[in-house]
Amino acid sequence: QVQLVQSGGGLVQAGGSLRLSCVASGHTFSSYAMGWFRLAPGKEREFVAGISWSGDTTYYIDSVKGRFTVSRDNAKRTVYLQMNSLKPEDTAIYYCAADVEGRILGPYDYWGQGTHVTVSS
């Protein structure tokens, strides 16, 4: 069983920045692929970014490329999502997730509790 505990998020003006963190339990975090998803009002859950177990490979959806950066610190069992140049359309509940088989594109096995990100115009 893997537990993911998220922190960060909040309210920010358009153009601002936020950083989300996600700390994982378990001793094999360094073998997991980690991902970030978001759920916006009236929309389906969307895969935002992913990172390989080593951190060497990352994946982003087009709408966040150049603005969001996913990174990880395996020694701290933590994955981050740095969000810059935020837009109102980034408003959503953000979830981190772990794929214990190391698959960046999922399907992802464990989920964090979610954290709200609100971007005001």
PDB file of C-alpha atoms in Angstrom:
ATOM      1  CA  GLN A   1       0.000   0.000   0.000  1.00  0.00           C
ATOM      2  CA  VAL A   2       1.298   3.429  -0.967  1.00  0.00           C
ATOM      3  CA  GLN A   3       0.062   6.612   0.624  1.00  0.00           C
ATOM      4  CA  LEU A   4       0.479   9.938  -1.122  1.00  0.00           C
ATOM      5  CA  VAL A   5       0.134  13.147   0.864  1.00  0.00           C
ATOM      6  CA  GLN A   6      -0.103  16.397  -1.035  1.00  0.00           C
ATOM      7  CA  SER A   7       0.624  19.961  -0.037  1.00  0.00           C
ATOM      8  CA  GLY A   8       0.718  23.314  -1.731  1.00  0.00           C
ATOM      9  CA  GLY A   9      -1.923  24.876  -3.896  1.00  0.00           C
ATOM     10  CA  GLY A  10      -4.163  27.782  -3.050  1.00  0.00           C
ATOM     11  CA  LEU A  11      -5.336  30.988  -4.655  1.00  0.00           C
ATOM     12  CA  VAL A  12      -3.140  32.958  -7.025  1.00  0.00           C
ATOM     13  CA  GLN A  13      -3.622  35.690  -9.601  1.00  0.00           C
ATOM     14  CA  ALA A  14      -3.175  34.966 -13.262  1.00  0.00           C
ATOM     15  CA  GLY A  15       0.494  35.022 -14.167  1.00  0.00           C
ATOM     16  CA  GLY A  16       1.510  33.849 -10.725  1.00  0.00           C
ATOM     17  CA  SER A  17       3.193  30.676  -9.580  1.00  0.00           C
ATOM     18  CA  LEU A  18       2.503  27.807  -7.235  1.00  0.00           C
ATOM     19  CA  ARG A  19       4.339  24.649  -6.311  1.00  0.00           C
ATOM     20  CA  LEU A  20       2.626  21.420  -5.406  1.00  0.00           C
ATOM     21  CA  SER A  21       4.349  18.677  -3.447  1.00  0.00           C
ATOM     22  CA  CYS A  22       3.481  15.033  -2.962  1.00  0.00           C
ATOM     23  CA  VAL A  23       5.220  12.812  -0.419  1.00  0.00           C
ATOM     24  CA  ALA A  24       4.957   9.050  -0.764  1.00  0.00           C
ATOM     25  CA  SER A  25       5.180   6.328   1.815  1.00  0.00           C
ATOM     26  CA  GLY A  26       6.973   3.091   1.119  1.00  0.00           C
ATOM     27  CA  HIS A  27      10.527   2.074   0.424  1.00  0.00           C
ATOM     28  CA  THR A  28      10.315   1.653  -3.313  1.00  0.00           C
ATOM     29  CA  PHE A  29       9.296   5.167  -4.313  1.00  0.00           C
ATOM     30  CA  SER A  30      12.351   5.417  -6.523  1.00  0.00           C
ATOM     31  CA  SER A  31      10.897   2.736  -8.795  1.00  0.00           C
ATOM     32  CA  TYR A  32       7.535   4.446  -9.313  1.00  0.00           C
ATOM     33  CA  ALA A  33       6.530   6.670 -12.154  1.00  0.00           C
ATOM     34  CA  MET A  34       4.712   9.687 -10.755  1.00  0.00           C
ATOM     35  CA  GLY A  35       2.046  11.770 -12.356  1.00  0.00           C
ATOM     36  CA  TRP A  36      -0.044  14.851 -11.813  1.00  0.00           C
ATOM     37  CA  PHE A  37      -3.676  15.041 -12.823  1.00  0.00           C
ATOM     38  CA  ARG A  38      -6.320  17.701 -12.502  1.00  0.00           C
ATOM     39  CA  LEU A  39     -10.072  17.827 -12.307  1.00  0.00           C
ATOM     40  CA  ALA A  40     -11.741  21.059 -13.290  1.00  0.00           C
ATOM     41  CA  PRO A  41     -15.426  21.876 -12.752  1.00  0.00           C
ATOM     42  CA  GLY A  42     -17.550  20.370 -15.452  1.00  0.00           C
ATOM     43  CA  LYS A  43     -14.616  18.554 -17.055  1.00  0.00           C
ATOM     44  CA  GLU A  44     -13.131  15.098 -16.995  1.00  0.00           C
ATOM     45  CA  ARG A  45      -9.972  14.318 -15.106  1.00  0.00           C
ATOM     46  CA  GLU A  46      -6.944  15.279 -17.152  1.00  0.00           C
ATOM     47  CA  PHE A  47      -3.396  13.942 -17.072  1.00  0.00           C
ATOM     48  CA  VAL A  48      -1.148  16.986 -16.750  1.00  0.00           C
ATOM     49  CA  ALA A  49       2.411  15.734 -16.345  1.00  0.00           C
ATOM     50  CA  GLY A  50       4.411  12.626 -15.555  1.00  0.00           C
ATOM     51  CA  ILE A  51       7.941  11.730 -14.593  1.00  0.00           C
ATOM     52  CA  SER A  52       9.876   8.487 -14.792  1.00  0.00           C
ATOM     53  CA  TRP A  53      11.331   6.734 -11.763  1.00  0.00           C
ATOM     54  CA  SER A  54      14.756   8.240 -12.463  1.00  0.00           C
ATOM     55  CA  GLY A  55      13.497  11.681 -13.352  1.00  0.00           C
ATOM     56  CA  ASP A  56      15.174  11.450 -16.747  1.00  0.00           C
ATOM     57  CA  THR A  57      11.927  11.360 -18.686  1.00  0.00           C
ATOM     58  CA  THR A  58       9.038  13.739 -18.331  1.00  0.00           C
ATOM     59  CA  TYR A  59       5.754  14.187 -20.121  1.00  0.00           C
ATOM     60  CA  TYR A  60       3.452  17.201 -20.334  1.00  0.00           C
ATOM     61  CA  ILE A  61       0.205  17.941 -22.023  1.00  0.00           C
ATOM     62  CA  ASP A  62       0.449  20.689 -24.600  1.00  0.00           C
ATOM     63  CA  SER A  63      -1.487  23.261 -22.589  1.00  0.00           C
ATOM     64  CA  VAL A  64       1.104  23.316 -19.781  1.00  0.00           C
ATOM     65  CA  LYS A  65       4.338  22.852 -21.729  1.00  0.00           C
ATOM     66  CA  GLY A  66       6.771  25.624 -20.970  1.00  0.00           C
ATOM     67  CA  ARG A  67       4.807  26.675 -17.882  1.00  0.00           C
ATOM     68  CA  PHE A  68       4.754  23.604 -15.622  1.00  0.00           C
ATOM     69  CA  THR A  69       7.719  21.541 -14.488  1.00  0.00           C
ATOM     70  CA  VAL A  70       7.523  18.150 -12.822  1.00  0.00           C
ATOM     71  CA  SER A  71      10.476  16.979 -10.762  1.00  0.00           C
ATOM     72  CA  ARG A  72      11.249  14.499  -8.032  1.00  0.00           C
ATOM     73  CA  ASP A  73      13.601  13.915  -5.149  1.00  0.00           C
ATOM     74  CA  ASN A  74      13.813  10.189  -4.526  1.00  0.00           C
ATOM     75  CA  ALA A  75      15.745  10.649  -1.300  1.00  0.00           C
ATOM     76  CA  LYS A  76      12.781  12.606   0.069  1.00  0.00           C
ATOM     77  CA  ARG A  77      10.193  10.404  -1.654  1.00  0.00           C
ATOM     78  CA  THR A  78       8.694  13.578  -3.037  1.00  0.00           C
ATOM     79  CA  VAL A  79       7.442  14.710  -6.412  1.00  0.00           C
ATOM     80  CA  TYR A  80       6.827  18.354  -7.267  1.00  0.00           C
ATOM     81  CA  LEU A  81       4.813  20.291  -9.783  1.00  0.00           C
ATOM     82  CA  GLN A  82       6.076  23.818 -10.306  1.00  0.00           C
ATOM     83  CA  MET A  83       3.400  25.865 -12.022  1.00  0.00           C
ATOM     84  CA  ASN A  84       4.350  29.205 -13.523  1.00  0.00           C
ATOM     85  CA  SER A  85       2.435  31.713 -15.638  1.00  0.00           C
ATOM     86  CA  LEU A  86      -0.780  30.343 -14.285  1.00  0.00           C
ATOM     87  CA  LYS A  87      -4.006  30.955 -16.173  1.00  0.00           C
ATOM     88  CA  PRO A  88      -7.615  30.895 -14.991  1.00  0.00           C
ATOM     89  CA  GLU A  89      -8.126  27.728 -17.012  1.00  0.00           C
ATOM     90  CA  ASP A  90      -5.590  25.980 -14.774  1.00  0.00           C
ATOM     91  CA  THR A  91      -8.102  26.194 -11.938  1.00  0.00           C
ATOM     92  CA  ALA A  92      -8.786  22.667 -10.757  1.00  0.00           C
ATOM     93  CA  ILE A  93      -8.225  20.108  -8.052  1.00  0.00           C
ATOM     94  CA  TYR A  94      -4.796  18.632  -8.631  1.00  0.00           C
ATOM     95  CA  TYR A  95      -3.918  15.049  -7.753  1.00  0.00           C
ATOM     96  CA  CYS A  96      -0.612  13.268  -7.650  1.00  0.00           C
ATOM     97  CA  ALA A  97      -0.497   9.596  -8.499  1.00  0.00           C
ATOM     98  CA  ALA A  98       1.958   6.713  -8.439  1.00  0.00           C
ATOM     99  CA  ASP A  99       2.375   3.918 -10.950  1.00  0.00           C
ATOM    100  CA  VAL A 100       4.266   1.131  -9.206  1.00  0.00           C
ATOM    101  CA  GLU A 101       5.213  -0.462 -12.525  1.00  0.00           C
ATOM    102  CA  GLY A 102       6.998   2.702 -13.588  1.00  0.00           C
ATOM    103  CA  ARG A 103       4.679   3.602 -16.456  1.00  0.00           C
ATOM    104  CA  ILE A 104       4.623   7.356 -17.030  1.00  0.00           C
ATOM    105  CA  LEU A 105       1.346   7.189 -18.928  1.00  0.00           C
ATOM    106  CA  GLY A 106      -0.227   5.014 -16.278  1.00  0.00           C
ATOM    107  CA  PRO A 107      -2.728   3.621 -15.559  1.00  0.00           C
ATOM    108  CA  TYR A 108      -1.598   4.729 -12.036  1.00  0.00           C
ATOM    109  CA  ASP A 109      -2.349   2.755  -8.945  1.00  0.00           C
ATOM    110  CA  TYR A 110      -2.369   5.145  -5.993  1.00  0.00           C
ATOM    111  CA  TRP A 111      -3.663   8.669  -5.594  1.00  0.00           C
ATOM    112  CA  GLY A 112      -3.153  11.651  -3.357  1.00  0.00           C
ATOM    113  CA  GLN A 113      -5.966  13.422  -1.586  1.00  0.00           C
ATOM    114  CA  GLY A 114      -6.088  16.318  -4.022  1.00  0.00           C
ATOM    115  CA  THR A 115      -5.336  19.977  -3.564  1.00  0.00           C
ATOM    116  CA  HIS A 116      -7.205  23.006  -4.859  1.00  0.00           C
ATOM    117  CA  VAL A 117      -5.601  25.451  -7.223  1.00  0.00           C
ATOM    118  CA  THR A 118      -7.582  28.577  -8.046  1.00  0.00           C
ATOM    119  CA  VAL A 119      -6.299  31.136 -10.509  1.00  0.00           C
ATOM    120  CA  SER A 120      -8.107  34.442 -10.555  1.00  0.00           C
ATOM    121  CA  SER A 121      -8.188  36.683 -13.604  1.00  0.00           C
TER     122      SER A 121
END
